[in-house]
Amino acid sequence: MKSFSEIKYHLLYVLPLILFISSSYAGSVKSVKIQDKTNVIIIVADQMRRAGMGFWSQPEYQGALNGVSDPVVTPNIDRLAAEGVVFNQAISNYPLCSPFRAMLMSGMYPNKNGVAQNTHIGRLAGLKPEIKTLTNVLFEQGYNTALFGKVHWHVNKPLFDQQGNYQGTENAPGGHYIKQTNFDTYVPPGKSRHGIEYWFQNLSHVHKNPLIYSNDPATMAGKNDGQVHTNGIYSAVGQADRIIEYLQNNRQQRDTEKPFSILWTMEPPHGPYESLNDTDEQIYNTYYKDKPIIKLLNRPNIDVKTAEKFVRYYFSMITLIDREIGRVLTTLKSQGLEGNTIVIFTADHGEMMGSHGKMSKNVVEEESLSIPFILKYPLKLSHRIDDLMFGIPDIMPTLLGLLNLGDKTPDNIDGVDYSSIIIDPKSTKVNRPISSLYYGKEGEVGVRTARYTYALNNSGQLFALYDNVNDPYQMNNLELKDIPKKDRVLLNTELACWLQSIDHPNASLPSFNRHVTLFPINEIDCHR
Ligand code: CA
């Protein structure tokens, strides 16, 4: 039996010591937990090509961009580039709105994620609700998850009343599509939001008066999730306002004990770009109104007549989103969140803007295919230019790898985790790919290497072969006989192995293989 003095000793010294150790241990666990959490902001512009960033014309970047830089003013993106890793070979594997977004979310190519074309009235295309996406994983791992802007991954069904309020039924009183938009639709709460808690969705291409759906009534004049709202504020400006509030957390939109992930999918510089209704008048007047058209349309492959009506508005929309990105990044810094936040800036695809006589996107040429990609992570990365040839499905596993959540990446995705290379460009843990896959419309497939763009149509016939080094503006569409045999074999082998590895339907299609100009894709052994 313990003596009184022994009990007293324990009460006086041992118990407080245990309490002190346990409380300080809990304290240290808590503080480590908070410090360890890295926030994420992914900014996706729409229809903004890689050349559309001003910093490319600075001396440091000479030779890093294939071809000339657009004469655009983007001081905030330039600063982000100067502080981050600039990837100069990033492409949108399928240069179209919905396929890009579905690849970004799912880590899968279109044949697996359900979005092999734009979601649209009358089509069944839509991101499969059961797929565990990037935001699902982040939510499961304790992140506050938020979305601002365009979604365009959801199957488009007639579930609304005449005013655009969600009814959730094809029967009366529902049964209408949302007015003003036949391509995108509201995403109701549930699985199709893929783990995203805070929802601020914008619809339509009316830049200065988008349709708004949100689960934060304070942003909607008190309206509820599913009720449509408009406020006449330019889409990207309204989104930046909401993101700034979210970062400041002035209405407890998020839990400050948790890290956050923000997906900001802006709609500019998407068309229409036809009048001052589409942009900011002051920016237009200051930077672009009086600039000679020949200085604006500076690519030798441009048909000036095709683009001259649009380019001033297009470029001024780029400067407009640059301004809004600057506001958000300034707030991130003033809130003390900059150091431990990964910021990614990219776009879903480019814009032809008169090159080869074309406008818009969804073609294999460089102005459509090439996209901005900047990744800033002050705690772990300093500035560099990197020519890593990653694809959009690689973003999910790579980001999870950077967040030390690599073991939470679902097994069934196509993407590869390149976080080791991003942290250490000399790392040999994963091979640097030598090509990216082009997964185009109507069964078009191809690869883009550092030198070539090579693409076949759905019948296996060559329709594009460009030497991007010697012909950066892709003025000469080559035949296979024009390039060395080793290059022909490499391009065909790369394509074959891509199609086989992602289980692309063309790989096993006899009609496709019969017409492949070089040798059948399905006979190539990729188990090298
Ligand atoms: Ca788009």
Coordinates of C-alpha atoms and ligand atoms in Angstrom, one line a residue:
M1 CA 0.0 0.0 0.0
K2 CA 1.3 3.4 -0.9
S3 CA 2.1 5.8 1.9
F4 CA 0.5 9.2 2.0
S5 CA 3.8 10.8 1.1
E6 CA 4.0 8.7 -2.0
I7 CA 0.5 9.6 -3.0
K8 CA 1.2 13.2 -2.2
Y9 CA 4.4 13.0 -4.4
H10 CA 2.3 11.7 -7.3
L11 CA -0.4 14.4 -6.8
L12 CA 2.1 17.2 -6.5
Y13 CA 4.7 16.3 -9.1
V14 CA 3.9 13.3 -11.3
L15 CA 0.3 14.1 -12.3
P16 CA 1.1 17.8 -13.3
L17 CA 4.1 16.5 -15.2
I18 CA 1.9 14.0 -17.1
L19 CA -0.8 16.7 -17.7
F20 CA 1.9 19.1 -18.9
I21 CA 3.5 16.6 -21.3
S22 CA 0.2 15.5 -22.6
S23 CA -1.1 19.0 -23.1
S24 CA 2.1 20.2 -24.8
Y25 CA 2.1 17.0 -26.9
A26 CA -1.4 17.7 -28.0
G27 CA -0.4 21.3 -28.6
S28 CA 2.5 20.3 -30.8
V29 CA 0.4 17.8 -32.7
K30 CA -2.1 20.5 -33.3
S31 CA 0.4 23.0 -34.5
V32 CA 2.2 20.5 -36.7
K33 CA -1.2 19.5 -38.2
I34 CA -1.9 23.2 -39.1
Q35 CA 1.5 24.0 -40.4
D36 CA 1.6 20.8 -42.5
K37 CA -1.5 21.6 -44.4
T38 CA -0.9 23.1 -47.8
N39 CA -3.7 25.0 -49.5
V40 CA -4.5 24.8 -53.2
I41 CA -5.8 27.4 -55.7
I42 CA -6.3 26.2 -59.2
I43 CA -7.1 29.0 -61.7
V44 CA -8.4 28.0 -65.1
A45 CA -8.8 30.6 -67.7
D46 CA -11.0 29.7 -70.7
Q47 CA -9.7 29.9 -74.3
M48 CA -6.4 31.5 -73.3
R49 CA -3.4 30.3 -75.4
R50 CA 0.1 29.8 -74.1
A51 CA 1.4 32.8 -76.1
G52 CA -1.1 35.1 -74.4
M53 CA 1.1 36.0 -71.4
G54 CA 3.3 39.1 -71.5
F55 CA 6.3 37.7 -69.7
W56 CA 7.4 35.6 -72.7
S57 CA 8.8 38.7 -74.3
Q58 CA 11.1 39.3 -71.3
P59 CA 14.8 38.5 -72.0
E60 CA 14.8 35.5 -69.5
Y61 CA 12.2 33.7 -71.6
Q62 CA 13.9 34.1 -75.0
G63 CA 13.7 30.7 -76.8
A64 CA 11.3 29.2 -74.2
L65 CA 8.2 30.0 -76.2
N66 CA 7.9 28.4 -79.7
G67 CA 7.0 31.5 -81.8
V68 CA 6.2 35.0 -80.8
S69 CA 4.5 36.2 -77.6
D70 CA 1.2 37.9 -77.9
P71 CA 1.5 41.7 -77.2
V72 CA -0.6 41.5 -74.1
V73 CA -0.3 43.2 -70.7
T74 CA -0.4 40.7 -67.9
P75 CA 1.7 42.1 -64.9
N76 CA 0.1 39.8 -62.3
I77 CA 0.6 36.6 -64.3
D78 CA 4.1 37.8 -65.1
R79 CA 4.8 38.1 -61.4
L80 CA 3.3 34.7 -60.7
A81 CA 5.6 33.3 -63.4
A82 CA 8.6 35.0 -61.9
E83 CA 7.8 33.4 -58.5
G84 CA 6.8 29.9 -59.8
V85 CA 7.7 27.1 -62.2
V86 CA 6.7 27.9 -65.8
F87 CA 5.9 24.9 -67.9
N88 CA 6.5 25.7 -71.6
Q89 CA 5.3 22.4 -73.1
A90 CA 1.8 22.1 -71.5
I91 CA -1.0 21.2 -73.8
S92 CA -4.7 20.6 -73.5
N93 CA -4.9 17.0 -74.6
Y94 CA -8.5 17.5 -75.8
P95 CA -8.6 21.3 -76.4
L96 CA -12.3 21.8 -75.5
C97 CA -14.1 23.0 -72.4
S98 CA -15.9 20.0 -71.0
P99 CA -13.2 17.3 -71.9
F100 CA -10.5 19.5 -70.3
R101 CA -12.5 19.9 -67.1
A102 CA -13.4 16.3 -66.8
M103 CA -9.7 15.3 -67.3
L104 CA -8.6 17.8 -64.7
M105 CA -11.1 16.5 -62.2
S106 CA -10.8 12.8 -62.8
G107 CA -7.2 12.1 -63.8
M108 CA -8.6 10.1 -66.6
Y109 CA -8.8 10.5 -70.4
P110 CA -12.2 11.1 -72.0
N111 CA -13.0 7.4 -72.8
K112 CA -13.1 6.6 -69.1
N113 CA -14.5 9.8 -67.5
G114 CA -17.6 10.1 -69.6
V115 CA -16.8 13.4 -71.3
A116 CA -15.6 12.8 -74.9
Q117 CA -17.3 16.0 -76.2
N118 CA -18.8 19.2 -74.7
T119 CA -21.7 18.6 -72.5
H120 CA -24.7 20.1 -74.3
I121 CA -28.5 19.9 -74.6
G122 CA -29.4 16.5 -76.2
R123 CA -26.1 14.8 -75.4
L124 CA -25.5 12.2 -72.7
A125 CA -21.9 13.5 -72.1
G126 CA -21.2 14.2 -68.4
L127 CA -18.6 13.5 -65.8
K128 CA -19.5 10.2 -64.2
P129 CA -20.9 11.0 -60.7
E130 CA -19.3 7.8 -59.2
I131 CA -15.7 8.8 -60.2
K132 CA -13.5 9.8 -57.2
T133 CA -12.1 13.1 -58.4
L134 CA -9.4 15.4 -57.2
T135 CA -11.9 17.4 -55.1
N136 CA -13.5 14.2 -53.7
V137 CA -10.0 13.1 -52.4
L138 CA -9.2 16.6 -51.0
F139 CA -12.6 16.7 -49.2
E140 CA -12.0 13.2 -47.8
Q141 CA -8.6 14.3 -46.6
G142 CA -10.1 17.1 -44.5
Y143 CA -10.0 20.0 -47.0
N144 CA -12.5 22.8 -47.3
T145 CA -13.4 22.6 -50.9
A146 CA -14.8 25.5 -53.0
L147 CA -15.7 26.2 -56.6
F148 CA -16.0 29.6 -58.3
G149 CA -17.1 30.0 -61.9
K150 CA -17.9 27.8 -64.8
V151 CA -18.4 24.1 -64.3
H152 CA -19.4 22.5 -67.7
W153 CA -18.9 18.9 -66.7
H154 CA -22.4 18.0 -65.9
V155 CA -24.9 16.2 -68.1
N156 CA -27.4 18.8 -69.4
K157 CA -31.1 17.8 -68.7
P158 CA -34.3 19.8 -68.7
L159 CA -34.9 20.2 -65.0
F160 CA -35.8 23.9 -64.6
D161 CA -38.8 26.2 -64.7
Q162 CA -39.1 28.9 -67.3
Q163 CA -37.1 31.3 -65.1
G164 CA -34.1 28.9 -64.7
N165 CA -34.9 27.8 -61.1
Y166 CA -34.0 24.2 -60.5
Q167 CA -37.0 21.9 -60.2
G168 CA -35.1 18.6 -60.5
T169 CA -37.7 17.0 -62.6
E170 CA -38.5 16.6 -66.3
N171 CA -42.2 16.7 -65.4
A172 CA -44.2 19.9 -64.7
P173 CA -43.4 22.3 -63.2
G174 CA -39.9 21.4 -64.4
G175 CA -39.0 20.2 -67.8
H176 CA -37.2 23.3 -69.2
Y177 CA -33.6 24.0 -70.0
I178 CA -32.0 27.1 -68.6
K179 CA -32.5 30.1 -70.8
Q180 CA -29.4 31.6 -72.4
T181 CA -27.3 28.4 -72.1
N182 CA -27.6 25.2 -74.1
F183 CA -24.0 24.0 -73.3
D184 CA -23.8 24.2 -69.6
T185 CA -26.1 23.6 -66.7
Y186 CA -26.5 24.0 -62.9
V187 CA -25.1 21.2 -60.9
P188 CA -27.4 20.3 -57.9
P189 CA -26.0 19.3 -54.5
G190 CA -25.0 15.7 -54.3
K191 CA -22.5 13.4 -56.0
S192 CA -22.2 15.5 -59.1
R193 CA -20.5 18.2 -57.1
H194 CA -17.7 15.8 -56.4
G195 CA -17.0 16.7 -52.8
I196 CA -17.1 20.5 -53.3
E197 CA -18.7 22.2 -50.3
Y198 CA -18.8 25.9 -51.2
W199 CA -20.5 26.4 -54.5
F200 CA -20.5 29.6 -56.6
Q201 CA -21.4 28.6 -60.1
N202 CA -21.7 31.0 -63.1
L203 CA -23.4 30.1 -66.4
S204 CA -23.7 31.7 -69.9
H205 CA -21.4 33.7 -72.0
V206 CA -23.0 37.0 -71.1
H207 CA -19.8 38.3 -69.5
K208 CA -21.4 41.2 -67.7
N209 CA -24.4 39.4 -66.4
P210 CA -23.9 35.7 -65.8
L211 CA -26.5 33.4 -64.3
I212 CA -25.4 32.6 -60.7
Y213 CA -26.2 29.6 -58.6
S214 CA -24.7 29.4 -55.1
N215 CA -25.2 27.7 -51.8
D216 CA -24.1 30.9 -50.0
P217 CA -27.4 33.0 -49.8
A218 CA -25.3 36.1 -48.9
T219 CA -23.9 36.2 -52.4
M220 CA -27.4 35.8 -53.9
A221 CA -29.5 38.5 -52.3
G222 CA -30.8 35.8 -49.9
K223 CA -31.7 33.2 -52.6
N224 CA -31.2 29.5 -52.0
D225 CA -29.2 26.9 -53.9
G226 CA -31.0 26.1 -57.1
Q227 CA -32.6 29.6 -57.5
V228 CA -31.1 31.6 -60.3
H229 CA -29.6 35.0 -59.5
T230 CA -28.1 37.8 -61.6
N231 CA -26.5 41.0 -60.4
G232 CA -24.9 42.6 -63.5
I233 CA -21.3 42.2 -62.2
Y234 CA -18.7 41.0 -64.7
S235 CA -18.3 37.2 -64.2
A236 CA -14.5 37.2 -63.4
V237 CA -14.9 40.3 -61.1
G238 CA -17.8 38.7 -59.2
Q239 CA -15.9 35.5 -58.8
A240 CA -12.8 37.3 -57.5
D241 CA -14.9 39.2 -55.0
R242 CA -16.3 35.9 -53.7
I243 CA -12.8 34.3 -53.5
I244 CA -11.4 37.3 -51.7
E245 CA -14.3 37.0 -49.1
Y246 CA -13.6 33.3 -48.9
L247 CA -9.9 33.9 -48.2
Q248 CA -10.8 36.6 -45.6
N249 CA -13.4 34.2 -44.2
N250 CA -15.6 37.1 -43.1
R251 CA -18.7 35.0 -42.9
Q252 CA -17.0 31.8 -41.7
Q253 CA -17.3 30.3 -45.2
R254 CA -14.5 27.9 -44.2
D255 CA -12.9 26.3 -41.1
T256 CA -9.5 28.0 -40.5
E257 CA -8.3 24.7 -38.8
K258 CA -8.6 23.1 -42.2
P259 CA -6.7 23.7 -45.4
F260 CA -8.7 24.9 -48.4
S261 CA -8.8 24.0 -52.1
I262 CA -10.2 26.6 -54.5
L263 CA -11.1 25.7 -58.1
W264 CA -11.6 29.0 -60.0
T265 CA -12.7 28.4 -63.5
M266 CA -13.0 31.7 -65.2
E267 CA -14.9 32.1 -68.4
P268 CA -13.0 35.0 -70.0
P269 CA -11.2 35.3 -72.4
H270 CA -13.8 33.1 -74.0
G271 CA -16.0 34.6 -76.8
P272 CA -18.0 36.6 -77.5
Y273 CA -15.3 39.2 -77.9
E274 CA -17.2 41.5 -80.2
S275 CA -17.8 44.7 -78.2
L276 CA -17.2 46.6 -75.0
N277 CA -20.0 44.6 -73.5
D278 CA -17.5 41.8 -73.3
T279 CA -14.6 43.5 -71.6
D280 CA -13.5 46.5 -69.5
E281 CA -13.6 49.7 -71.4
Q282 CA -10.7 51.3 -69.6
I283 CA -8.4 48.4 -70.2
Y284 CA -9.5 48.3 -73.9
N285 CA -8.8 52.0 -74.3
T286 CA -5.5 52.1 -72.4
Y287 CA -3.7 49.1 -74.0
Y288 CA -5.3 47.9 -77.2
K289 CA -7.7 50.5 -78.8
D290 CA -5.0 52.4 -80.7
K291 CA -2.4 49.7 -81.3
P292 CA -1.9 48.9 -85.0
I293 CA -3.7 45.7 -86.0
I294 CA -0.5 44.3 -87.5
K295 CA 1.2 44.6 -84.1
L296 CA -1.6 42.8 -82.4
L297 CA -1.9 40.0 -85.0
N298 CA 1.8 39.3 -85.0
R299 CA 1.8 35.6 -86.1
P300 CA 2.8 35.0 -89.7
N301 CA 0.2 32.3 -90.1
I302 CA -2.7 34.7 -89.4
D303 CA -5.5 35.7 -91.8
V304 CA -6.0 39.3 -90.6
K305 CA -9.5 39.6 -91.9
T306 CA -10.7 36.6 -89.8
A307 CA -9.4 38.1 -86.5
E308 CA -9.2 41.9 -86.8
K309 CA -12.7 42.4 -85.4
F310 CA -12.0 40.4 -82.3
V311 CA -8.4 40.6 -81.2
R312 CA -8.6 43.9 -79.3
Y313 CA -11.4 42.6 -77.2
Y314 CA -9.7 39.2 -76.7
F315 CA -6.5 40.7 -75.5
S316 CA -8.3 43.2 -73.2
M317 CA -10.2 40.3 -71.7
I318 CA -6.8 38.7 -70.9
T319 CA -5.6 41.9 -69.2
L320 CA -9.0 42.0 -67.3
I321 CA -8.5 38.5 -65.9
D322 CA -4.9 39.3 -65.1
R323 CA -6.2 42.2 -62.9
E324 CA -8.6 39.9 -61.1
I325 CA -6.0 37.3 -60.5
G326 CA -3.8 40.0 -59.1
R327 CA -6.6 41.0 -56.6
V328 CA -6.9 37.4 -55.4
L329 CA -3.2 36.8 -55.1
T330 CA -2.8 40.1 -53.2
T331 CA -5.4 39.0 -50.7
L332 CA -3.7 35.6 -50.4
K333 CA -0.6 37.4 -49.4
S334 CA -2.2 39.9 -47.0
Q335 CA -3.9 37.0 -45.2
G336 CA -0.6 35.4 -44.6
L337 CA -1.5 32.4 -46.7
E338 CA 0.9 32.8 -49.6
G339 CA 3.8 30.7 -48.4
N340 CA 1.9 27.5 -47.8
T341 CA -0.5 27.7 -50.8
I342 CA 0.1 26.0 -54.2
V343 CA -1.2 28.3 -56.9
I344 CA -1.7 26.8 -60.4
F345 CA -2.6 29.0 -63.4
T346 CA -3.7 27.3 -66.6
A347 CA -6.4 27.4 -69.3
D348 CA -8.7 24.7 -70.8
H349 CA -7.4 25.4 -74.3
G350 CA -6.1 28.1 -76.6
E351 CA -7.7 30.3 -79.3
M352 CA -6.8 30.3 -83.0
M353 CA -7.5 34.0 -83.4
G354 CA -7.1 34.0 -87.2
S355 CA -4.2 31.5 -87.4
H356 CA -4.7 29.3 -90.5
G357 CA -7.8 31.3 -91.1
K358 CA -9.5 29.8 -88.1
M359 CA -11.1 31.1 -84.9
S360 CA -11.8 29.3 -81.6
K361 CA -10.4 25.9 -80.7
N362 CA -10.8 22.1 -80.8
V363 CA -8.1 21.6 -83.5
V364 CA -4.6 20.2 -83.2
E365 CA -2.8 23.4 -84.2
E366 CA -0.6 25.1 -81.6
E367 CA -2.7 28.1 -81.0
S368 CA -5.5 25.8 -79.9
L369 CA -3.5 23.1 -78.2
S370 CA -0.9 25.0 -76.2
I371 CA -1.9 26.4 -72.8
P372 CA -0.4 28.4 -70.0
F373 CA 0.8 26.4 -67.0
I374 CA 2.4 28.0 -64.0
L375 CA 2.8 26.4 -60.6
K376 CA 3.8 28.4 -57.6
Y377 CA 4.7 26.8 -54.2
P378 CA 6.9 29.2 -52.2
L379 CA 7.6 26.7 -49.4
K380 CA 9.2 24.2 -51.7
L381 CA 9.8 25.6 -55.2
S382 CA 11.8 28.4 -56.6
H383 CA 11.4 29.9 -60.1
R384 CA 12.4 27.9 -63.2
I385 CA 11.3 27.1 -66.7
D386 CA 10.6 23.4 -67.1
D387 CA 9.8 21.5 -70.4
L388 CA 8.0 18.6 -68.7
M389 CA 5.5 17.2 -71.1
F390 CA 2.6 16.3 -68.8
G391 CA -1.0 15.8 -69.7
I392 CA -4.1 17.2 -68.0
P393 CA -4.9 13.8 -66.3
D394 CA -1.4 14.0 -64.7
I395 CA -2.4 17.1 -62.7
M396 CA -4.5 15.3 -60.1
P397 CA -1.9 12.7 -59.1
T398 CA 0.9 15.2 -59.3
L399 CA -0.9 17.7 -57.1
L400 CA -1.8 15.0 -54.6
G401 CA 1.8 13.9 -54.7
L402 CA 2.9 17.5 -53.9
L403 CA 0.4 17.5 -51.0
N404 CA 1.9 14.3 -49.6
L405 CA -1.4 12.6 -50.4
G406 CA 0.0 10.4 -53.2
D407 CA -1.2 7.2 -51.4
K408 CA -4.8 8.6 -51.6
T409 CA -4.7 8.8 -55.4
P410 CA -7.3 6.3 -56.8
D411 CA -5.7 3.3 -58.6
N412 CA -8.0 3.5 -61.6
I413 CA -6.8 6.8 -63.1
D414 CA -4.6 7.3 -66.2
G415 CA -2.5 10.2 -64.9
V416 CA 1.1 9.9 -63.6
D417 CA 2.4 11.6 -60.5
Y418 CA 5.3 13.9 -61.6
S419 CA 5.6 15.6 -58.2
S420 CA 9.2 14.1 -57.8
I421 CA 10.3 15.9 -61.0
I422 CA 8.6 19.1 -60.0
I423 CA 10.3 19.1 -56.6
D424 CA 13.6 18.1 -58.1
P425 CA 14.0 18.4 -61.9
K426 CA 16.9 16.0 -61.9
S427 CA 14.9 13.3 -60.1
T428 CA 14.8 9.9 -61.9
K429 CA 12.1 8.4 -59.8
V430 CA 9.7 8.7 -62.8
N431 CA 10.7 9.0 -66.4
R432 CA 10.1 12.3 -68.2
P433 CA 7.6 11.6 -71.0
I434 CA 8.8 12.3 -74.5
S435 CA 5.3 13.0 -75.8
S436 CA 1.8 14.2 -74.9
L437 CA -1.3 12.6 -76.2
Y438 CA -3.7 14.5 -78.5
Y439 CA -7.2 13.1 -77.9
G440 CA -9.3 15.1 -80.3
K441 CA -12.8 15.4 -81.6
E442 CA -14.5 12.6 -83.6
G443 CA -11.8 10.0 -82.9
E444 CA -8.8 12.2 -83.9
V445 CA -5.7 11.0 -82.1
G446 CA -2.0 12.1 -82.1
V447 CA 1.1 12.9 -80.2
R448 CA 3.0 16.1 -79.6
T449 CA 6.7 15.8 -78.9
A450 CA 9.2 18.5 -78.3
R451 CA 9.7 18.7 -82.1
Y452 CA 6.6 17.4 -83.9
T453 CA 2.8 17.4 -83.9
Y454 CA 1.5 14.2 -85.4
A455 CA -2.2 13.4 -85.8
L456 CA -4.4 10.8 -87.4
N457 CA -8.2 11.0 -88.1
N458 CA -10.6 8.3 -87.0
S459 CA -9.8 6.3 -90.1
G460 CA -6.1 6.1 -89.3
Q461 CA -5.2 8.7 -91.9
L462 CA -2.5 11.3 -91.3
F463 CA -4.0 14.8 -91.3
A464 CA -1.4 16.8 -89.5
L465 CA 2.4 16.5 -89.3
Y466 CA 4.3 19.7 -88.3
D467 CA 7.9 20.2 -87.4
N468 CA 7.4 22.7 -84.6
V469 CA 11.1 23.5 -84.2
N470 CA 11.8 24.4 -87.8
D471 CA 8.3 25.6 -88.5
P472 CA 6.9 27.1 -85.3
Y473 CA 3.8 28.5 -87.0
Q474 CA 3.0 25.2 -88.7
M475 CA 2.9 26.6 -92.2
N476 CA 3.9 23.4 -93.8
N477 CA 1.8 20.3 -93.2
L478 CA 4.3 17.5 -94.0
E479 CA 4.1 14.0 -95.3
L480 CA 5.7 11.1 -93.4
K481 CA 8.4 10.8 -96.1
D482 CA 9.5 14.3 -95.3
I483 CA 10.9 13.4 -91.9
P484 CA 13.7 10.9 -90.9
K485 CA 12.6 7.3 -90.5
K486 CA 13.6 7.2 -86.9
D487 CA 11.3 10.1 -86.2
R488 CA 8.4 8.4 -88.1
V489 CA 8.9 5.3 -86.0
L490 CA 9.1 7.2 -82.8
L491 CA 5.9 9.2 -83.4
N492 CA 4.0 6.1 -84.4
T493 CA 5.3 4.1 -81.5
E494 CA 4.5 6.8 -79.0
L495 CA 1.0 7.1 -80.4
A496 CA 0.5 3.3 -80.3
C497 CA 1.7 3.1 -76.7
W498 CA -0.5 6.0 -75.6
L499 CA -3.6 4.4 -77.2
Q500 CA -2.9 1.0 -75.7
S501 CA -2.1 2.4 -72.2
I502 CA -5.3 4.3 -71.9
D503 CA -7.4 1.7 -73.7
H504 CA -8.4 4.1 -76.4
P505 CA -11.1 2.5 -78.7
N506 CA -9.0 3.3 -81.8
A507 CA -6.2 1.0 -80.7
S508 CA -8.3 -2.1 -81.3
L509 CA -10.3 -0.7 -84.2
P510 CA -9.5 -2.8 -87.4
S511 CA -10.7 0.0 -89.7
F512 CA -8.4 2.5 -87.9
N513 CA -5.4 0.1 -87.9
R514 CA -5.9 -0.9 -91.6
H515 CA -5.3 2.7 -92.7
V516 CA -2.6 3.8 -90.4
T517 CA -0.1 5.3 -92.8
L518 CA 3.0 3.8 -91.2
F519 CA 2.3 0.4 -89.6
P520 CA -0.7 -0.8 -87.5
I521 CA -0.9 0.7 -84.0
N522 CA -2.2 -2.5 -82.5
E523 CA 0.8 -4.6 -83.6
I524 CA 3.3 -2.5 -81.8
D525 CA 4.8 -4.0 -78.6
C526 CA 4.7 -1.3 -75.9
H527 CA 5.9 -3.4 -73.0
R528 CA 9.4 -2.0 -73.3
Ligands
CA1 CA -13.3 26.5 -73.1

